[in-house]
CSV table of C-alpha atoms in Angstrom, one decimal:
chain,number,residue,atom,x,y,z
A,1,UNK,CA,1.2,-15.5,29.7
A,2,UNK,CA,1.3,-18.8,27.3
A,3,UNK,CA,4.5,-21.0,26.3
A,4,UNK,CA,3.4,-21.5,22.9
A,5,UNK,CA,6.2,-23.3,20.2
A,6,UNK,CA,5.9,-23.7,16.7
A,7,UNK,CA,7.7,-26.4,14.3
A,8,UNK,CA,9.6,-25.9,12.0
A,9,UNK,CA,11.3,-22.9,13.6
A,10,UNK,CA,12.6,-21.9,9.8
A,11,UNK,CA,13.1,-23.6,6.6
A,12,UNK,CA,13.6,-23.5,2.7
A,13,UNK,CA,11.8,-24.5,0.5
A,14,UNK,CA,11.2,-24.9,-3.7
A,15,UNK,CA,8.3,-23.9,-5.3
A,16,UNK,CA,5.3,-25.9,-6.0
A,17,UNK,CA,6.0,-28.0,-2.6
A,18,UNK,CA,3.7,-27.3,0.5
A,19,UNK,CA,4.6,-27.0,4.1
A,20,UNK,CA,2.7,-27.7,7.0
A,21,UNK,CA,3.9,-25.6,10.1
A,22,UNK,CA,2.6,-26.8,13.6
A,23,UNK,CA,1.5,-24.5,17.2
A,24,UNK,CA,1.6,-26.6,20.3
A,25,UNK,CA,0.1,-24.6,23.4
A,26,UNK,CA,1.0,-25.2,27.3
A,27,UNK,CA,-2.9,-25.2,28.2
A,28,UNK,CA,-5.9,-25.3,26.7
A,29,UNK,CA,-7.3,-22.6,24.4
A,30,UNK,CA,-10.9,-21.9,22.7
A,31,UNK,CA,-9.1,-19.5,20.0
A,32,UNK,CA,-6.2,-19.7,17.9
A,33,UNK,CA,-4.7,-17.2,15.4
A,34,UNK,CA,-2.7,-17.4,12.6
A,35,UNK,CA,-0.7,-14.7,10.8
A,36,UNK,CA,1.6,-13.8,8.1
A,37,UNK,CA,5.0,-11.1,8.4
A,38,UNK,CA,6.0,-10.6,4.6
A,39,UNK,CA,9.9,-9.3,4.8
A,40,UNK,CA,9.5,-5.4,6.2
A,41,UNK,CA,5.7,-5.7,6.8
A,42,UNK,CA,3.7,-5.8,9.4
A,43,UNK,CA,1.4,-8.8,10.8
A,44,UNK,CA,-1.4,-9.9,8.8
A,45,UNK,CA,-4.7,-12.2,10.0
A,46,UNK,CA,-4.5,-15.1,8.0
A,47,UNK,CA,-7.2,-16.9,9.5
A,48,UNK,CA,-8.8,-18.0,13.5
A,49,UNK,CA,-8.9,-21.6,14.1
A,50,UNK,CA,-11.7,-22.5,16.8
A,51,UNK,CA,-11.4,-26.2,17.8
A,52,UNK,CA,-14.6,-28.2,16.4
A,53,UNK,CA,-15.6,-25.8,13.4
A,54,UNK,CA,-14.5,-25.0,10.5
A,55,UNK,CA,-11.1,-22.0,10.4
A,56,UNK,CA,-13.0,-18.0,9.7
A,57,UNK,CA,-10.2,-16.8,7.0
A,58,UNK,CA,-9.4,-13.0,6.5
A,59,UNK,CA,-10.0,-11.4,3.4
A,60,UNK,CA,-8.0,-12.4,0.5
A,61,UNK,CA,-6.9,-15.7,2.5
A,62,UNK,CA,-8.3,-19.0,1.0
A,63,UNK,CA,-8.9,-22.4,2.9
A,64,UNK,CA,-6.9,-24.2,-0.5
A,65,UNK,CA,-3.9,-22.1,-0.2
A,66,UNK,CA,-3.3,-22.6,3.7
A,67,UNK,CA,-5.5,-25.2,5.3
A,68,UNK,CA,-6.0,-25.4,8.3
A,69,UNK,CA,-6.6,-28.3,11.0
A,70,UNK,CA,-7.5,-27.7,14.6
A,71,UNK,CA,-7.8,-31.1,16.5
A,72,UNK,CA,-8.0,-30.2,19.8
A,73,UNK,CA,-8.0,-27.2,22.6
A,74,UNK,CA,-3.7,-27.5,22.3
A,75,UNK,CA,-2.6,-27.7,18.9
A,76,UNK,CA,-3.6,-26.6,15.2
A,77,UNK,CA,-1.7,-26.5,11.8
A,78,UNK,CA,-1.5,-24.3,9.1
A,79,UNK,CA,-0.5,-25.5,5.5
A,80,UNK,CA,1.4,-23.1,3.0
A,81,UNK,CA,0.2,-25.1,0.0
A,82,UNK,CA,1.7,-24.7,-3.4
A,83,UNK,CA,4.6,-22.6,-2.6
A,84,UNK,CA,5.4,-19.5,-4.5
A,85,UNK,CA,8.4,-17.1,-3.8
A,86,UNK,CA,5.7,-14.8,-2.4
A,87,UNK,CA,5.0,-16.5,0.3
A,88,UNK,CA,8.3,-16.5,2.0
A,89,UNK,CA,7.5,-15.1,5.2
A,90,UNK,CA,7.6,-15.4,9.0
A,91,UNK,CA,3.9,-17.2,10.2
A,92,UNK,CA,3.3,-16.9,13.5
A,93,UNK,CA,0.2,-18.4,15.5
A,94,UNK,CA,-1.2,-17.0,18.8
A,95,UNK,CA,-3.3,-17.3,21.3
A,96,UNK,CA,-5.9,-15.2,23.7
A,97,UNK,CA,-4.8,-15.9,27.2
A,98,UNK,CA,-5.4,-13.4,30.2
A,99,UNK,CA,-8.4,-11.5,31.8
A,100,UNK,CA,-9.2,-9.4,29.0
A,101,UNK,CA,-7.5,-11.6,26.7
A,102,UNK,CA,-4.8,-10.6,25.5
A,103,UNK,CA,-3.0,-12.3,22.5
A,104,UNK,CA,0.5,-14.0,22.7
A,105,UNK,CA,2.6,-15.4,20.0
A,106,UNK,CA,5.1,-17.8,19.0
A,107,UNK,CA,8.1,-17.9,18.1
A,108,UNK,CA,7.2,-17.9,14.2
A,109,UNK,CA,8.4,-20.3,11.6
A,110,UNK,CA,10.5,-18.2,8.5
A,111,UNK,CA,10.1,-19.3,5.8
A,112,UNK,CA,11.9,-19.1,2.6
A,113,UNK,CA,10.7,-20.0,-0.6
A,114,UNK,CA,13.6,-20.6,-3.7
B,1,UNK,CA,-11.4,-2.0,14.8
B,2,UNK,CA,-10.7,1.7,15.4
B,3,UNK,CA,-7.7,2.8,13.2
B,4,UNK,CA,-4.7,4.0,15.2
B,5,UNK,CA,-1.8,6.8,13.7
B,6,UNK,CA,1.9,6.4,15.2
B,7,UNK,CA,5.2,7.9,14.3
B,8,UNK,CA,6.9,5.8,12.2
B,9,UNK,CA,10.2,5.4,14.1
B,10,UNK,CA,11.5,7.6,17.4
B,11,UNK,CA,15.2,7.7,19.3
B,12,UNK,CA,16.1,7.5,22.9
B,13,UNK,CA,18.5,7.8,24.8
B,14,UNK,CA,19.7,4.7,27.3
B,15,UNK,CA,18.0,5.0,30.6
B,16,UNK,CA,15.6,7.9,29.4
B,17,UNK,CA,11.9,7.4,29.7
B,18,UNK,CA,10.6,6.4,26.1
B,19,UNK,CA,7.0,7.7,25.4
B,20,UNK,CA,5.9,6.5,22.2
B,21,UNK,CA,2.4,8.3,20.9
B,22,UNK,CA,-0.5,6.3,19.5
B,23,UNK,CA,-3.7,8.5,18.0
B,24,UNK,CA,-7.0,6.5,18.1
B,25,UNK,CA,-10.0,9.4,17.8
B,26,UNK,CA,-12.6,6.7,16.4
B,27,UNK,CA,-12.2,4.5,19.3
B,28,UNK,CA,-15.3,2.8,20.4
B,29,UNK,CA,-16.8,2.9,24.1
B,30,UNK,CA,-16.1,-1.1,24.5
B,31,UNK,CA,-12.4,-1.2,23.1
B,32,UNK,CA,-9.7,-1.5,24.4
B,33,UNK,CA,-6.2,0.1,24.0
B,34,UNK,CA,-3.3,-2.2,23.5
B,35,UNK,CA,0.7,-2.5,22.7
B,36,UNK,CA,2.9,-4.8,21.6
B,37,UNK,CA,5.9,-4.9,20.6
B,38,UNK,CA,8.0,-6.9,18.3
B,39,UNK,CA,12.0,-7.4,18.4
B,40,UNK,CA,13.7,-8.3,15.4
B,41,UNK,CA,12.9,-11.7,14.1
B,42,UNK,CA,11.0,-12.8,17.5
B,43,UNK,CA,7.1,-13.1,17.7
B,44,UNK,CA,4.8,-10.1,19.3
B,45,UNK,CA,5.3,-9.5,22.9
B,46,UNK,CA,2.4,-8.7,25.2
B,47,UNK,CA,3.2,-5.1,26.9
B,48,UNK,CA,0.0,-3.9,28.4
B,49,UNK,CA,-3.7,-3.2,28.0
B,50,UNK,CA,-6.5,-0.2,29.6
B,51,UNK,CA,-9.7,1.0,28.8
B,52,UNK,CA,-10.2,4.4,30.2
B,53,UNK,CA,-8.0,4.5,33.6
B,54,UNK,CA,-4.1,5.4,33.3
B,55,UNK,CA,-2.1,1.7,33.9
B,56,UNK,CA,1.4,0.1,34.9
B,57,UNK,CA,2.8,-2.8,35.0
B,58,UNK,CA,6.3,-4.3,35.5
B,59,UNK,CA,7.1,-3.1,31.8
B,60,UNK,CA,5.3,0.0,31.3
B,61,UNK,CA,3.1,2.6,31.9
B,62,UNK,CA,-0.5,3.4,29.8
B,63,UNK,CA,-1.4,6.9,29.8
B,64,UNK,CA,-4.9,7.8,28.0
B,65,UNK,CA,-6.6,10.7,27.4
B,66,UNK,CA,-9.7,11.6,29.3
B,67,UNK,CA,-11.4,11.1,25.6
B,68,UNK,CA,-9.9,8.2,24.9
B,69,UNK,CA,-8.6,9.3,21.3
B,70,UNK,CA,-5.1,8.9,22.3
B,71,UNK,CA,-2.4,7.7,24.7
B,72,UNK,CA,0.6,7.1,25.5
B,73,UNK,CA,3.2,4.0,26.5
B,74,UNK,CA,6.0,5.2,28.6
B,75,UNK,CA,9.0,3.0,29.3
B,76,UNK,CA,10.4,4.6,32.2
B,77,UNK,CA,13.8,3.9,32.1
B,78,UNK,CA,14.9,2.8,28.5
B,79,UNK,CA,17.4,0.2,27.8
B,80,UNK,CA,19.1,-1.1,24.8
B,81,UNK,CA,17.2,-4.4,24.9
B,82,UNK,CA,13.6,-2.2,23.9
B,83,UNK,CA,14.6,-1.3,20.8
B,84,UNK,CA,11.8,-2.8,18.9
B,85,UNK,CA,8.9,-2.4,16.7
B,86,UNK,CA,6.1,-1.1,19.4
B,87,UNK,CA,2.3,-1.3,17.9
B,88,UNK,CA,-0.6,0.4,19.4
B,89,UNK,CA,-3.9,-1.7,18.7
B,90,UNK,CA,-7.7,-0.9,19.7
B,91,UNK,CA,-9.8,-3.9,19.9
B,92,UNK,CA,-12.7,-5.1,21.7
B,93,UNK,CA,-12.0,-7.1,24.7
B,94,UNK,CA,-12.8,-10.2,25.8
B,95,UNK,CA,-13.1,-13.4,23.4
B,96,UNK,CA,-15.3,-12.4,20.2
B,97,UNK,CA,-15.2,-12.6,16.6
B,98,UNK,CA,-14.5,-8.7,17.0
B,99,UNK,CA,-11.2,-9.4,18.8
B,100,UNK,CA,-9.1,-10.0,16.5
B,101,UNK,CA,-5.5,-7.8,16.5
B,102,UNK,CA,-5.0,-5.7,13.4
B,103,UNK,CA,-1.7,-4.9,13.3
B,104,UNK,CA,-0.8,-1.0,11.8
B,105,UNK,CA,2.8,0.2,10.8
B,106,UNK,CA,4.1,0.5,14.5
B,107,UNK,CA,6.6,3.0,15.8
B,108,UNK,CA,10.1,1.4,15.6
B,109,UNK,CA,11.5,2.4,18.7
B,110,UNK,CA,15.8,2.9,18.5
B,111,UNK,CA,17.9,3.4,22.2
B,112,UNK,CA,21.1,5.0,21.6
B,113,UNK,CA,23.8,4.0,24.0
């Protein structure tokens, strides 16, 4: 498996403001993930963060609303820019780890938009 | 990614097996079957993977089909602790740009006491 944490584990915030929410990771990865849990939903692919190149974003996911930075094989950031009520959610990042590998996640940061 | 069909939510009883369905008839010869599942307000947890043979591990058991469009995840002896959101995902494996996880509705999974 992977110990992977995320920071900040929740918070509130006002609209307009952005937040930058951080994935540290025990070892060394190629690929990380990044998705979004809207209150009752299921997980959504926000975008895959590859260390050296530029993040691939999913459809209907923009590199100005959540940016993206991915600095080396451990650790990557994703930035909730601009803040609107509709993007309070849980974001969780993840990793492939394993022989056929297999994804784990973090923790998730919740977040609340007011 | 193949599309997968599950039952919205199921009950079992504490210390029953739990065998929670998954339907995946356009599955492709190079993916994979996997589940996950999710306990309220905690990230996805890992529970097992196959391709074509039947497979346990400490948490669970994979049953496929000989056809591969569906299977089956038992959890042999259930405990209050598993209630959870359980997803059933078909991806390629390995590290590709076709591996990413796309998550469906899941099966919310209650044990009674």
């Amino acid at each position: 498996s992977a110990v992977i944490s995320q920071k900040p584990s929740r918070d509130i915030c006002q609209r307009g403001t952005s937040l930058t929410i951080q994935c540290q990771v025990d070892s060394q990865v190629t690929m990380m993930f990044w998705y979004r849990q809207q209150p009752g939903q299921s997980l959504t692919l926000i975008a895959t963060a590859n260390q050296g190149s530029e993040a691939t974003y999913e459809s209907g996911f923009v590199i100005d609303k959540f940016p993206i930075s991915r600095p080396n094989l451990t650790f990557s950031t994703l930035t909730v820019s601009n803040m609107s009520p509709e993007d309070s959610s849980i974001y969780l990042c993840s990793v492939n780890r394993g022989s056929i590998y297999e994804q784990y996640f973090g923790p998730g940061t919740r977040l609340t938009v007011t | 990614d193949a599309k997968t069909t599950q039952p919205p939510s199921m009950d079992c009883a504490e210390g029953r097996a739990a065998n929670l369905p998954c339907n995946h008839s356009t599955i492709s010869g190079n993916e994979y079957v996997y589940w996950y599942r999710q306990i309220h307000s905690q990230g996805p947890q890992y529970i097992i993977h196959g391709l074509k043979n039947n497979e346990t591990n400490e948490m669970a058991s994979l049953i496929i089909t000989e056809d591969r469009k569906s299977s089956t995840l038992i959890l042999p002896h259930a405990t209050l602790r598993d209630t959870a959101v359980y997803y059933c995902i078909v991806r390629v494996g390995g590290e590709t740009s076709g591996s990413r996880l796309t998550f469906g509705e899941g099966t919310q999974l209650t044990v009674n006491p």
